[in-house]
Tab-separated table of C-alpha atoms and ligand atoms in Angstrom:
chain	number	residue	atom	x	y	z
A	497	MET	CA	79.434	62.994	-166.951
A	498	THR	CA	76.432	61.052	-167.659
A	499	VAL	CA	75.509	58.323	-165.289
A	500	ILE	CA	72.225	55.790	-166.103
A	501	GLY	CA	71.220	54.806	-162.437
A	502	GLY	CA	68.795	51.964	-161.211
A	503	PRO	CA	69.436	48.492	-161.815
A	504	SER	CA	71.754	48.469	-164.570
A	505	LEU	CA	74.686	50.457	-162.083
A	506	PRO	CA	77.498	48.626	-161.520
A	507	GLN	CA	77.350	46.939	-158.313
A	508	GLU	CA	80.359	48.148	-156.752
A	509	ARG	CA	82.239	49.848	-154.217
A	510	ARG	CA	84.676	51.867	-156.078
A	511	LEU	CA	86.575	55.314	-154.417
A	512	ILE	CA	88.205	57.673	-156.822
A	513	THR	CA	88.815	60.296	-154.400
A	514	SER	CA	88.454	60.835	-150.814
A	515	ILE	CA	84.811	61.059	-149.408
A	516	PRO	CA	83.353	63.678	-150.272
A	517	GLY	CA	85.677	64.447	-153.191
A	518	PRO	CA	86.430	68.072	-154.597
A	519	VAL	CA	83.180	68.153	-156.905
A	520	SER	CA	80.806	67.205	-153.907
A	521	GLN	CA	82.878	69.785	-151.690
A	522	ALA	CA	82.137	72.516	-154.364
A	523	ILE	CA	78.537	71.816	-154.260
A	524	GLN	CA	78.549	71.582	-150.462
A	525	ALA	CA	80.182	74.916	-150.361
A	526	ARG	CA	77.120	76.211	-152.450
A	527	LYS	CA	74.869	74.437	-150.153
A	528	VAL	CA	76.250	76.463	-146.982
A	529	ALA	CA	75.765	79.648	-148.628
A	530	ALA	CA	72.095	78.867	-150.187
A	531	VAL	CA	70.364	76.459	-147.887
A	532	ALA	CA	69.118	76.997	-144.510
A	533	GLN	CA	71.577	75.301	-141.753
A	534	GLY	CA	68.776	74.146	-139.988
A	535	VAL	CA	68.872	71.230	-142.985
A	536	GLY	CA	72.031	69.322	-142.109
A	537	THR	CA	73.740	67.032	-144.410
A	538	MET	CA	75.159	63.559	-142.572
A	539	LEU	CA	77.584	62.871	-145.709
A	540	PRO	CA	77.830	65.513	-148.416
A	541	VAL	CA	78.668	63.367	-151.227
A	542	TYR	CA	76.189	64.882	-153.862
A	543	VAL	CA	74.485	61.672	-155.956
A	544	VAL	CA	73.934	61.725	-159.728
A	545	ALA	CA	72.782	57.933	-159.530
A	546	ALA	CA	71.782	55.124	-157.427
A	547	GLY	CA	70.349	51.711	-157.768
A	548	GLY	CA	70.698	48.355	-156.752
A	549	GLY	CA	72.965	48.753	-153.338
A	550	VAL	CA	74.977	51.787	-154.747
A	551	LEU	CA	74.979	55.297	-154.738
A	552	VAL	CA	77.317	57.108	-157.016
A	553	ASP	CA	78.607	60.980	-156.546
A	554	ALA	CA	79.481	63.475	-158.680
A	555	ASP	CA	82.986	62.701	-158.628
A	556	GLY	CA	82.523	58.959	-159.798
A	557	ASN	CA	82.987	57.178	-156.197
A	558	SER	CA	80.368	54.409	-155.805
A	559	LEU	CA	79.219	54.048	-152.135
A	560	ILE	CA	77.370	51.113	-150.530
A	561	ASP	CA	74.090	51.978	-149.334
A	562	PHE	CA	73.065	50.904	-145.802
A	563	GLY	CA	71.048	53.653	-145.554
A	564	SER	CA	68.172	53.890	-148.450
A	565	GLY	CA	67.212	57.323	-147.809
A	566	ILE	CA	66.018	56.209	-144.334
A	567	ALA	CA	64.127	53.213	-145.213
A	568	VAL	CA	62.708	54.970	-148.388
A	569	SER	CA	64.279	53.293	-151.486
A	570	THR	CA	63.333	49.652	-149.926
A	571	VAL	CA	62.863	48.354	-153.445
A	572	GLY	CA	66.066	50.074	-154.695
A	573	ASN	CA	66.579	53.544	-156.363
A	574	SER	CA	64.969	53.682	-159.680
A	575	ALA	CA	63.696	50.401	-159.547
A	576	THR	CA	62.454	49.298	-163.267
A	577	GLY	CA	59.040	48.992	-162.372
A	578	VAL	CA	58.622	52.390	-160.228
A	579	VAL	CA	60.673	54.133	-163.245
A	580	SER	CA	58.210	52.805	-166.246
A	581	ALA	CA	54.803	53.403	-164.345
A	582	VAL	CA	55.995	56.782	-163.328
A	583	THR	CA	57.359	57.585	-166.660
A	584	ASP	CA	54.018	56.746	-168.149
A	585	GLN	CA	52.197	58.947	-165.573
A	586	VAL	CA	54.005	61.737	-165.982
A	587	GLN	CA	53.277	61.870	-169.667
A	588	ALA	CA	49.337	61.239	-169.483
A	589	PHE	CA	49.209	63.998	-166.413
A	590	THR	CA	50.836	64.917	-163.370
A	591	HIS	CA	48.013	66.902	-161.105
A	592	THR	CA	44.735	67.563	-161.068
A	593	CYS	CA	44.065	67.550	-157.141
A	594	PHE	CA	42.010	64.615	-155.924
A	595	MET	CA	39.572	66.478	-154.496
A	596	ILE	CA	38.822	68.372	-157.455
A	597	THR	CA	38.768	65.862	-160.316
A	598	PRO	CA	39.852	62.422	-159.001
A	599	TYR	CA	41.894	59.549	-161.037
A	600	ASP	CA	41.677	55.906	-160.780
A	601	GLY	CA	45.793	55.530	-159.161
A	602	TYR	CA	44.436	57.231	-155.749
A	603	VAL	CA	41.493	54.857	-155.299
A	604	ALA	CA	43.651	52.008	-156.506
A	605	VAL	CA	46.162	52.550	-153.751
A	606	ALA	CA	43.812	52.820	-151.091
A	607	GLU	CA	42.474	49.242	-152.529
A	608	THR	CA	45.941	48.279	-152.319
A	609	LEU	CA	46.623	49.297	-148.648
A	610	ASN	CA	43.634	47.873	-147.736
A	611	ARG	CA	44.424	44.691	-148.890
A	612	ILE	CA	48.256	44.101	-147.501
A	613	THR	CA	47.499	45.874	-144.157
A	614	PRO	CA	46.948	43.539	-141.005
A	615	GLY	CA	43.692	42.417	-140.404
A	616	ASP	CA	40.768	41.388	-142.784
A	617	HIS	CA	37.766	44.116	-141.364
A	618	ASP	CA	36.591	46.657	-143.671
A	619	LYS	CA	38.920	49.460	-144.195
A	620	ARG	CA	39.296	52.729	-145.512
A	621	SER	CA	42.484	54.833	-146.746
A	622	VAL	CA	43.211	58.569	-146.990
A	623	LEU	CA	46.775	59.864	-148.759
A	624	PHE	CA	49.035	62.381	-148.020
A	625	ASN	CA	52.188	63.570	-148.605
A	626	SER	CA	54.809	62.858	-145.558
A	627	GLY	CA	54.673	60.815	-142.629
A	628	ALA	CA	54.383	63.761	-140.425
A	629	GLU	CA	51.497	64.659	-142.212
A	630	ALA	CA	49.558	61.096	-141.892
A	631	VAL	CA	50.604	60.965	-138.223
A	632	GLU	CA	48.796	64.201	-137.712
A	633	ASN	CA	46.146	62.828	-139.866
A	634	ALA	CA	45.689	59.686	-137.820
A	635	VAL	CA	45.236	61.889	-134.412
A	636	LYS	CA	42.930	63.945	-136.128
A	637	ILE	CA	40.943	60.863	-137.360
A	638	ALA	CA	40.877	59.218	-133.840
A	639	ARG	CA	39.794	62.294	-132.100
A	640	ALA	CA	36.939	62.849	-134.487
A	641	PHE	CA	36.114	59.206	-133.692
A	642	THR	CA	36.306	59.026	-130.017
A	643	ARG	CA	35.386	62.614	-129.447
A	644	LYS	CA	38.463	62.364	-126.960
A	645	GLN	CA	41.328	64.736	-127.190
A	646	ALA	CA	44.662	63.059	-125.361
A	647	VAL	CA	47.349	61.228	-127.346
A	648	VAL	CA	49.488	58.957	-125.425
A	649	THR	CA	53.362	58.179	-127.111
A	650	PHE	CA	56.197	56.707	-126.032
A	651	ASP	CA	59.917	57.147	-124.560
A	652	HIS	CA	62.309	57.419	-127.592
A	653	ALA	CA	59.521	57.961	-130.219
A	654	TYR	CA	59.796	59.566	-133.580
A	655	HIS	CA	56.907	60.764	-135.065
A	656	GLY	CA	58.062	63.760	-137.304
A	657	ARG	CA	59.028	67.564	-137.227
A	658	THR	CA	55.606	69.380	-137.637
A	659	ASN	CA	53.938	70.981	-134.584
A	660	LEU	CA	51.725	68.168	-133.733
A	661	THR	CA	54.253	65.364	-134.107
A	662	MET	CA	57.168	67.283	-132.495
A	663	ALA	CA	55.116	67.441	-129.225
A	664	MET	CA	54.363	63.389	-130.224
A	665	THR	CA	58.667	62.873	-130.584
A	666	ALA	CA	60.634	62.370	-127.232
A	667	LYS	CA	63.789	63.921	-128.284
A	668	ASN	CA	64.357	67.320	-127.507
A	669	MET	CA	67.466	68.153	-129.563
A	670	PRO	CA	67.725	68.554	-132.657
A	671	TYR	CA	63.721	68.245	-132.691
A	672	LYS	CA	61.863	70.343	-130.275
A	673	SER	CA	64.254	72.740	-128.970
A	674	GLY	CA	63.431	76.449	-129.358
A	675	PHE	CA	60.513	75.403	-131.414
A	676	GLY	CA	57.860	75.709	-128.583
A	677	PRO	CA	55.166	75.950	-127.987
A	678	LEU	CA	54.519	72.434	-128.482
A	679	ALA	CA	50.920	71.385	-129.304
A	680	PRO	CA	48.511	70.423	-125.901
A	681	GLU	CA	47.056	66.920	-124.657
A	682	VAL	CA	50.173	65.116	-125.836
A	683	TYR	CA	51.483	62.380	-122.852
A	684	ARG	CA	54.372	59.918	-122.841
A	685	ALA	CA	54.478	56.408	-121.657
A	686	PRO	CA	57.477	54.339	-120.680
A	687	LEU	CA	58.692	51.791	-123.552
A	688	SER	CA	59.762	48.160	-123.597
A	689	TYR	CA	63.816	48.427	-123.751
A	690	PRO	CA	64.696	44.867	-123.343
A	691	PHE	CA	68.495	46.458	-123.448
A	692	ARG	CA	67.902	49.038	-120.991
A	693	ASP	CA	65.083	47.801	-118.776
A	694	GLY	CA	66.657	44.467	-117.240
A	695	GLY	CA	64.986	42.369	-119.962
A	696	LEU	CA	61.090	43.065	-118.004
A	697	ASP	CA	58.840	40.760	-119.959
A	698	GLY	CA	56.440	42.685	-122.489
A	699	VAL	CA	53.481	42.111	-120.685
A	700	THR	CA	54.858	43.859	-117.181
A	701	ALA	CA	56.364	46.471	-119.523
A	702	ALA	CA	53.102	47.309	-121.154
A	703	ARG	CA	51.261	46.720	-117.722
A	704	ARG	CA	53.715	49.637	-116.595
A	705	ALA	CA	52.812	51.717	-119.270
A	706	ILE	CA	49.247	51.490	-119.147
A	707	ASP	CA	49.335	52.174	-114.870
A	708	VAL	CA	50.883	55.586	-115.812
A	709	ILE	CA	48.408	56.027	-118.788
A	710	GLU	CA	45.460	55.551	-116.332
A	711	THR	CA	46.958	57.461	-113.313
A	712	GLN	CA	48.403	60.508	-115.510
A	713	VAL	CA	45.975	60.249	-118.587
A	714	GLY	CA	43.078	58.717	-117.717
A	715	ALA	CA	41.114	56.240	-120.795
A	716	ALA	CA	38.222	58.648	-120.443
A	717	ASN	CA	40.219	61.379	-121.866
A	718	LEU	CA	42.557	59.343	-124.202
A	719	ALA	CA	41.717	59.315	-128.328
A	720	ALA	CA	44.970	57.115	-129.534
A	721	LEU	CA	48.021	55.819	-128.452
A	722	VAL	CA	50.388	56.075	-131.173
A	723	ILE	CA	53.084	53.594	-130.738
A	724	GLU	CA	56.161	52.591	-133.522
A	725	PRO	CA	56.338	48.799	-133.520
A	726	ILE	CA	59.781	48.730	-134.029
A	727	GLN	CA	61.229	52.395	-133.020
A	728	GLY	CA	63.157	53.950	-135.839
A	729	GLU	CA	64.901	57.238	-134.784
A	730	GLY	CA	65.153	56.458	-131.483
A	731	GLY	CA	67.319	53.146	-131.761
A	732	PHE	CA	65.590	50.438	-133.353
A	733	ILE	CA	63.952	49.404	-129.938
A	734	VAL	CA	62.223	46.055	-130.669
A	735	PRO	CA	60.080	46.062	-127.609
A	736	ALA	CA	59.977	42.431	-125.758
A	737	ASP	CA	57.071	39.913	-126.889
A	738	GLY	CA	53.892	40.705	-125.506
A	739	PHE	CA	53.917	44.361	-125.129
A	740	LEU	CA	52.268	45.488	-128.184
A	741	PRO	CA	49.261	42.790	-127.812
A	742	THR	CA	48.672	43.913	-124.224
A	743	LEU	CA	48.460	47.352	-124.872
A	744	VAL	CA	46.256	46.767	-127.881
A	745	GLU	CA	43.885	44.614	-125.496
A	746	TRP	CA	43.893	47.986	-123.480
A	747	CYS	CA	42.863	49.994	-126.148
A	748	ARG	CA	39.981	47.761	-127.215
A	749	ALA	CA	38.605	47.526	-123.541
A	750	ASN	CA	38.940	51.347	-123.412
A	751	ASN	CA	37.766	52.848	-126.565
A	752	VAL	CA	41.288	54.201	-127.108
A	753	VAL	CA	42.681	54.036	-130.925
A	754	PHE	CA	45.290	52.129	-131.638
A	755	VAL	CA	47.769	53.687	-133.998
A	756	ALA	CA	50.903	51.799	-135.459
A	757	ASP	CA	53.603	54.333	-136.888
A	758	GLU	CA	54.553	52.234	-139.445
A	759	VAL	CA	56.042	54.943	-141.462
A	760	GLN	CA	59.842	53.315	-141.325
A	761	THR	CA	58.914	49.819	-140.606
A	762	GLY	CA	56.394	49.224	-143.434
A	763	PHE	CA	56.719	47.712	-147.054
A	764	ALA	CA	58.547	44.460	-146.250
A	765	ARG	CA	61.425	46.302	-144.274
A	766	THR	CA	61.118	44.320	-141.453
A	767	GLY	CA	60.535	40.956	-143.178
A	768	ALA	CA	56.928	40.869	-142.790
A	769	MET	CA	54.802	43.441	-145.088
A	770	PHE	CA	54.185	45.365	-141.813
A	771	ALA	CA	56.112	44.799	-138.445
A	772	CYS	CA	52.470	44.446	-136.436
A	773	GLU	CA	52.593	41.186	-138.310
A	774	HIS	CA	55.454	39.452	-136.098
A	775	GLU	CA	53.247	39.743	-133.156
A	776	GLY	CA	49.964	39.381	-134.608
A	777	VAL	CA	49.058	42.990	-134.026
A	778	VAL	CA	45.795	44.046	-135.768
A	779	PRO	CA	46.018	48.207	-135.424
A	780	ASP	CA	42.906	50.043	-135.908
A	781	LEU	CA	44.996	52.994	-137.529
A	782	ILE	CA	48.310	52.069	-139.621
A	783	VAL	CA	50.505	55.121	-140.823
A	784	THR	CA	52.392	54.395	-143.669
A	785	ALA	CA	55.164	56.684	-145.723
A	786	LYS	CA	58.903	56.319	-146.340
A	787	GLY	CA	58.885	52.890	-148.598
A	788	ILE	CA	55.468	53.207	-149.685
A	789	ALA	CA	56.423	54.649	-153.331
A	790	GLY	CA	60.000	54.358	-153.852
A	791	GLY	CA	61.072	57.874	-153.291
A	792	LEU	CA	58.478	59.534	-154.242
A	793	PRO	CA	56.750	61.389	-151.745
A	794	LEU	CA	53.632	59.749	-150.321
A	795	SER	CA	52.194	58.619	-147.055
A	796	ALA	CA	48.570	57.317	-146.409
A	797	VAL	CA	46.264	56.412	-142.656
A	798	THR	CA	44.802	52.715	-143.350
A	799	GLY	CA	42.103	51.592	-140.625
A	800	ARG	CA	39.158	50.330	-139.576
A	801	ALA	CA	36.017	51.681	-141.822
A	802	GLU	CA	33.903	53.154	-138.911
A	803	ILE	CA	37.140	55.027	-137.557
A	804	MET	CA	38.396	56.343	-140.730
A	805	ASP	CA	34.746	57.514	-141.880
A	806	ALA	CA	34.123	59.533	-138.583
A	807	PRO	CA	35.602	62.597	-139.990
A	808	HIS	CA	33.020	65.076	-142.203
A	809	VAL	CA	33.319	65.340	-145.603
A	810	GLY	CA	36.076	67.742	-146.720
A	811	GLY	CA	38.081	67.423	-143.476
A	812	LEU	CA	40.777	65.242	-144.771
A	813	GLY	CA	42.774	66.170	-147.451
A	814	GLY	CA	45.370	68.275	-149.553
A	815	THR	CA	46.457	69.752	-152.531
A	816	TYR	CA	48.988	66.967	-153.097
A	817	GLY	CA	48.127	63.943	-151.115
A	818	GLY	CA	47.981	61.138	-153.162
A	819	ASN	CA	49.532	63.024	-156.011
A	820	PRO	CA	49.131	60.762	-159.431
A	821	ILE	CA	52.958	60.222	-160.102
A	822	ALA	CA	53.052	59.265	-156.307
A	823	CYS	CA	50.333	56.860	-156.659
A	824	ALA	CA	51.886	54.885	-160.077
A	825	ALA	CA	55.108	54.632	-158.281
A	826	ALA	CA	53.653	53.184	-155.220
A	827	LEU	CA	51.291	50.529	-157.149
A	828	ALA	CA	54.561	49.646	-158.867
A	829	VAL	CA	56.052	49.239	-155.477
A	830	VAL	CA	53.798	46.713	-153.982
A	831	GLU	CA	53.674	44.960	-157.384
A	832	THR	CA	57.964	44.831	-157.171
A	833	ILE	CA	57.557	43.464	-153.564
A	834	GLU	CA	55.207	40.880	-153.923
A	835	ARG	CA	56.366	39.547	-157.678
A	836	GLU	CA	60.326	40.133	-156.608
A	837	GLY	CA	59.768	38.066	-152.959
A	838	LEU	CA	60.780	40.858	-151.123
A	839	VAL	CA	59.687	40.271	-147.838
A	840	ASP	CA	61.700	36.936	-148.019
A	841	ARG	CA	64.563	38.747	-149.288
A	842	ALA	CA	64.950	41.342	-146.359
A	843	ARG	CA	64.206	37.843	-144.192
A	844	ALA	CA	67.666	36.574	-145.922
A	845	ILE	CA	69.301	40.094	-145.209
A	846	GLU	CA	68.693	39.503	-141.453
A	847	GLU	CA	70.038	36.362	-141.326
A	848	THR	CA	73.344	37.495	-143.239
A	849	MET	CA	73.611	40.516	-141.058
A	850	LEU	CA	72.793	38.907	-137.573
A	851	LYS	CA	75.342	36.032	-138.281
A	852	ARG	CA	78.299	38.772	-139.356
A	853	LEU	CA	77.148	41.056	-136.624
A	854	THR	CA	77.092	38.363	-133.764
A	855	ALA	CA	81.150	37.772	-134.851
A	856	LEU	CA	81.866	40.965	-134.549
A	857	GLN	CA	80.502	41.466	-131.189
A	858	ALA	CA	82.069	38.236	-130.168
A	859	GLU	CA	85.481	40.253	-130.919
A	860	ASP	CA	84.403	43.855	-129.672
A	861	ASN	CA	82.917	44.239	-126.564
A	862	ARG	CA	81.670	47.985	-127.458
A	863	ILE	CA	78.999	46.504	-129.188
A	864	GLY	CA	76.211	46.103	-126.122
A	865	ASP	CA	73.196	44.798	-127.982
A	866	ILE	CA	72.485	43.925	-131.377
A	867	ARG	CA	68.891	44.068	-132.701
A	868	GLY	CA	66.264	44.490	-135.362
A	869	ARG	CA	64.448	42.621	-137.820
A	870	GLY	CA	64.631	42.146	-141.841
A	871	ALA	CA	66.521	44.662	-143.298
A	872	MET	CA	66.106	46.803	-140.223
A	873	MET	CA	69.505	46.072	-138.146
A	874	ALA	CA	71.193	47.712	-135.549
A	875	VAL	CA	73.834	47.720	-132.900
A	876	GLU	CA	74.200	50.045	-129.821
A	877	LEU	CA	77.765	50.695	-128.557
A	878	VAL	CA	78.355	51.171	-125.144
A	879	VAL	CA	81.393	51.780	-122.634
A	880	PRO	CA	82.444	48.321	-122.113
A	881	GLY	CA	81.304	46.152	-119.334
A	882	THR	CA	78.721	48.801	-118.616
A	883	THR	CA	75.317	50.048	-120.506
A	884	ASP	CA	76.791	53.844	-120.640
A	885	PRO	CA	75.943	55.124	-123.992
A	886	ASP	CA	78.919	55.605	-126.443
A	887	ALA	CA	77.695	58.482	-129.010
A	888	ASP	CA	81.534	59.623	-129.614
A	889	LEU	CA	82.607	56.476	-130.911
A	890	THR	CA	79.303	55.970	-132.936
A	891	LYS	CA	80.255	59.226	-134.816
A	892	ARG	CA	83.775	58.144	-135.237
A	893	ILE	CA	82.793	54.877	-137.012
A	894	ALA	CA	80.045	56.100	-138.805
A	895	ALA	CA	82.810	58.891	-140.459
A	896	ALA	CA	85.119	56.299	-140.898
A	897	ALA	CA	82.890	53.576	-142.747
A	898	HIS	CA	81.715	57.018	-145.022
A	899	ALA	CA	85.741	57.510	-145.835
A	900	GLN	CA	85.442	53.706	-146.876
A	901	GLY	CA	82.652	54.334	-148.622
A	902	LEU	CA	79.872	52.771	-147.009
A	903	VAL	CA	76.867	54.616	-145.935
A	904	VAL	CA	75.356	53.878	-142.735
A	905	LEU	CA	73.022	55.847	-140.249
A	906	THR	CA	73.229	56.636	-136.502
A	907	CYS	CA	70.332	57.128	-134.534
A	908	GLY	CA	69.220	56.605	-130.764
A	909	THR	CA	67.999	59.028	-127.985
A	910	HIS	CA	71.569	58.978	-126.926
A	911	GLY	CA	73.185	58.995	-130.598
A	912	ASN	CA	74.686	55.807	-129.432
A	913	VAL	CA	73.132	52.944	-132.704
A	914	LEU	CA	74.426	52.489	-135.948
A	915	ARG	CA	71.862	51.254	-137.873
A	916	PHE	CA	71.680	49.561	-141.197
A	917	LEU	CA	68.885	50.124	-143.516
A	918	PRO	CA	70.060	48.397	-146.928
A	919	PRO	CA	68.008	48.361	-150.155
A	920	LEU	CA	66.237	44.863	-150.809
A	921	SER	CA	67.893	45.333	-154.182
A	922	ILE	CA	71.442	44.855	-152.693
A	923	PRO	CA	73.114	42.034	-154.034
A	924	ASP	CA	74.611	39.551	-151.545
A	925	ASN	CA	78.012	40.241	-152.077
A	926	LEU	CA	77.898	43.724	-151.791
A	927	LEU	CA	75.925	43.261	-148.282
A	928	HIS	CA	79.192	41.341	-147.278
A	929	GLU	CA	81.570	44.045	-148.756
A	930	GLY	CA	79.468	46.589	-146.698
A	931	LEU	CA	79.527	44.553	-143.566
A	932	ASP	CA	83.504	43.563	-144.349
A	933	VAL	CA	83.802	47.547	-144.226
A	934	LEU	CA	82.316	48.013	-140.898
A	935	SER	CA	84.073	45.149	-139.317
A	936	GLN	CA	87.267	46.624	-140.445
A	937	THR	CA	86.520	49.898	-139.461
A	938	PHE	CA	85.207	48.609	-135.877
A	939	ARG	CA	88.878	46.958	-135.705
A	940	GLU	CA	90.431	50.441	-136.804
A	941	THR	CA	88.942	52.820	-134.763
A	942	ARG	CA	89.975	52.923	-130.738
B	1725	PLP	C1	60.104	59.296	-140.755
B	1725	PLP	C2	59.368	58.876	-139.959
B	1725	PLP	C3	58.342	59.959	-139.627
B	1725	PLP	C4	58.151	61.109	-140.056
B	1725	PLP	O1	58.233	60.901	-141.966
B	1725	PLP	P1	58.232	62.288	-142.630
B	1725	PLP	O2	58.208	61.494	-144.174
B	1725	PLP	O3	59.863	62.582	-142.377
B	1725	PLP	O4	57.237	63.354	-142.380
B	1725	PLP	C5	57.383	59.766	-138.804
B	1725	PLP	N1	57.086	58.650	-138.126
B	1725	PLP	C6	58.558	57.448	-137.995
B	1725	PLP	C7	58.507	56.435	-137.361
B	1725	PLP	C8	59.413	57.885	-139.106
B	1725	PLP	O5	60.609	57.093	-139.470
């Protein structure tokens, strides 16, 4: 079977076999025999093509994509501009190592990030491969600049799976359990979580966090405060207004580097180029990855020139960091977002989703909360009349949606959040059809 992916794929939900079909099941059997079980697969349909708003599997099924490979293919899989930029770069050269014999693409990505990230101060950027690697480097940079060591992260945080970032991540299973010892000098502060903290206002929630930080860590020891402006894996938690600005203000007053982990929220996903913009927050350092390069592995730390230039020459880098193919993709991604008005597209998707999810909640009291911004929306499922998390229901709804050809993801510290991350290239009719499938799934799953 030859299937050409990208935007030219038929934009339809098409179920030819049960999900997963026989061809996918045969590959999954090989996966079990060949791949370490530690790498789970949520929905073992083996993809052969993707684009627009669909994923096509090896059995010929076409599934509606509400996952974007975890907020990565934000401009769409195999988006035209990305494919042609990558193709040209592959034909020119694939690698030289920027630390050895550099190339323009890396510099152009740094210039672009310096331009599009919040704040008009003098900035510098450095490129890496993964989100976790960039978070680690943001901590290195903050430590070099402040000459302090401690790092504060928050309840429900997710920052990655490497040694330092798993210590920064909140959830024990599956991310940390059995993988210690964890990195030292990582401390945790309470978050603003409107659905679960009685609607505490943002400023008060920030003061509560600051009190924990001052009494348990001490500003004199604290290099960086690292926070996702909207938490991703932790449950798409949008902090109350005023929470982030109050933390930033405290950081500025105490020589603490404020690091926004925008790995999941960046690149138009939330209806702004970066989620910090919704509250006018200007981070000292901003960490990006996921949506940055249309699926090619790339990540970055961008920030104030004086902080970024603190580490000595040779103190930052990596063999593949800012690989030329990934850089070509990133430049095409930003060009696509700007040319196609994808920030506005994310806002339009939010409006549609919010309307449909609100209607669904009106007829289903198991939906405790609807939240998110842009094309990053979620519902938190609870035992009706309580705020008790219902992870089992969440799992069953996700499985039922998958069986009907809708790819949805779960998240949340208690595993009771369904999250929706459609690519911004999804056509409206497929967005609605996906929401129809979701509504029907809720009605049929008891
Ligand atoms: C996914 C994610 C990371 C880790 O990125 P990887 O590329 O998987 O290492 C870090 N922070 C946030 C907020 C993420 O969503």
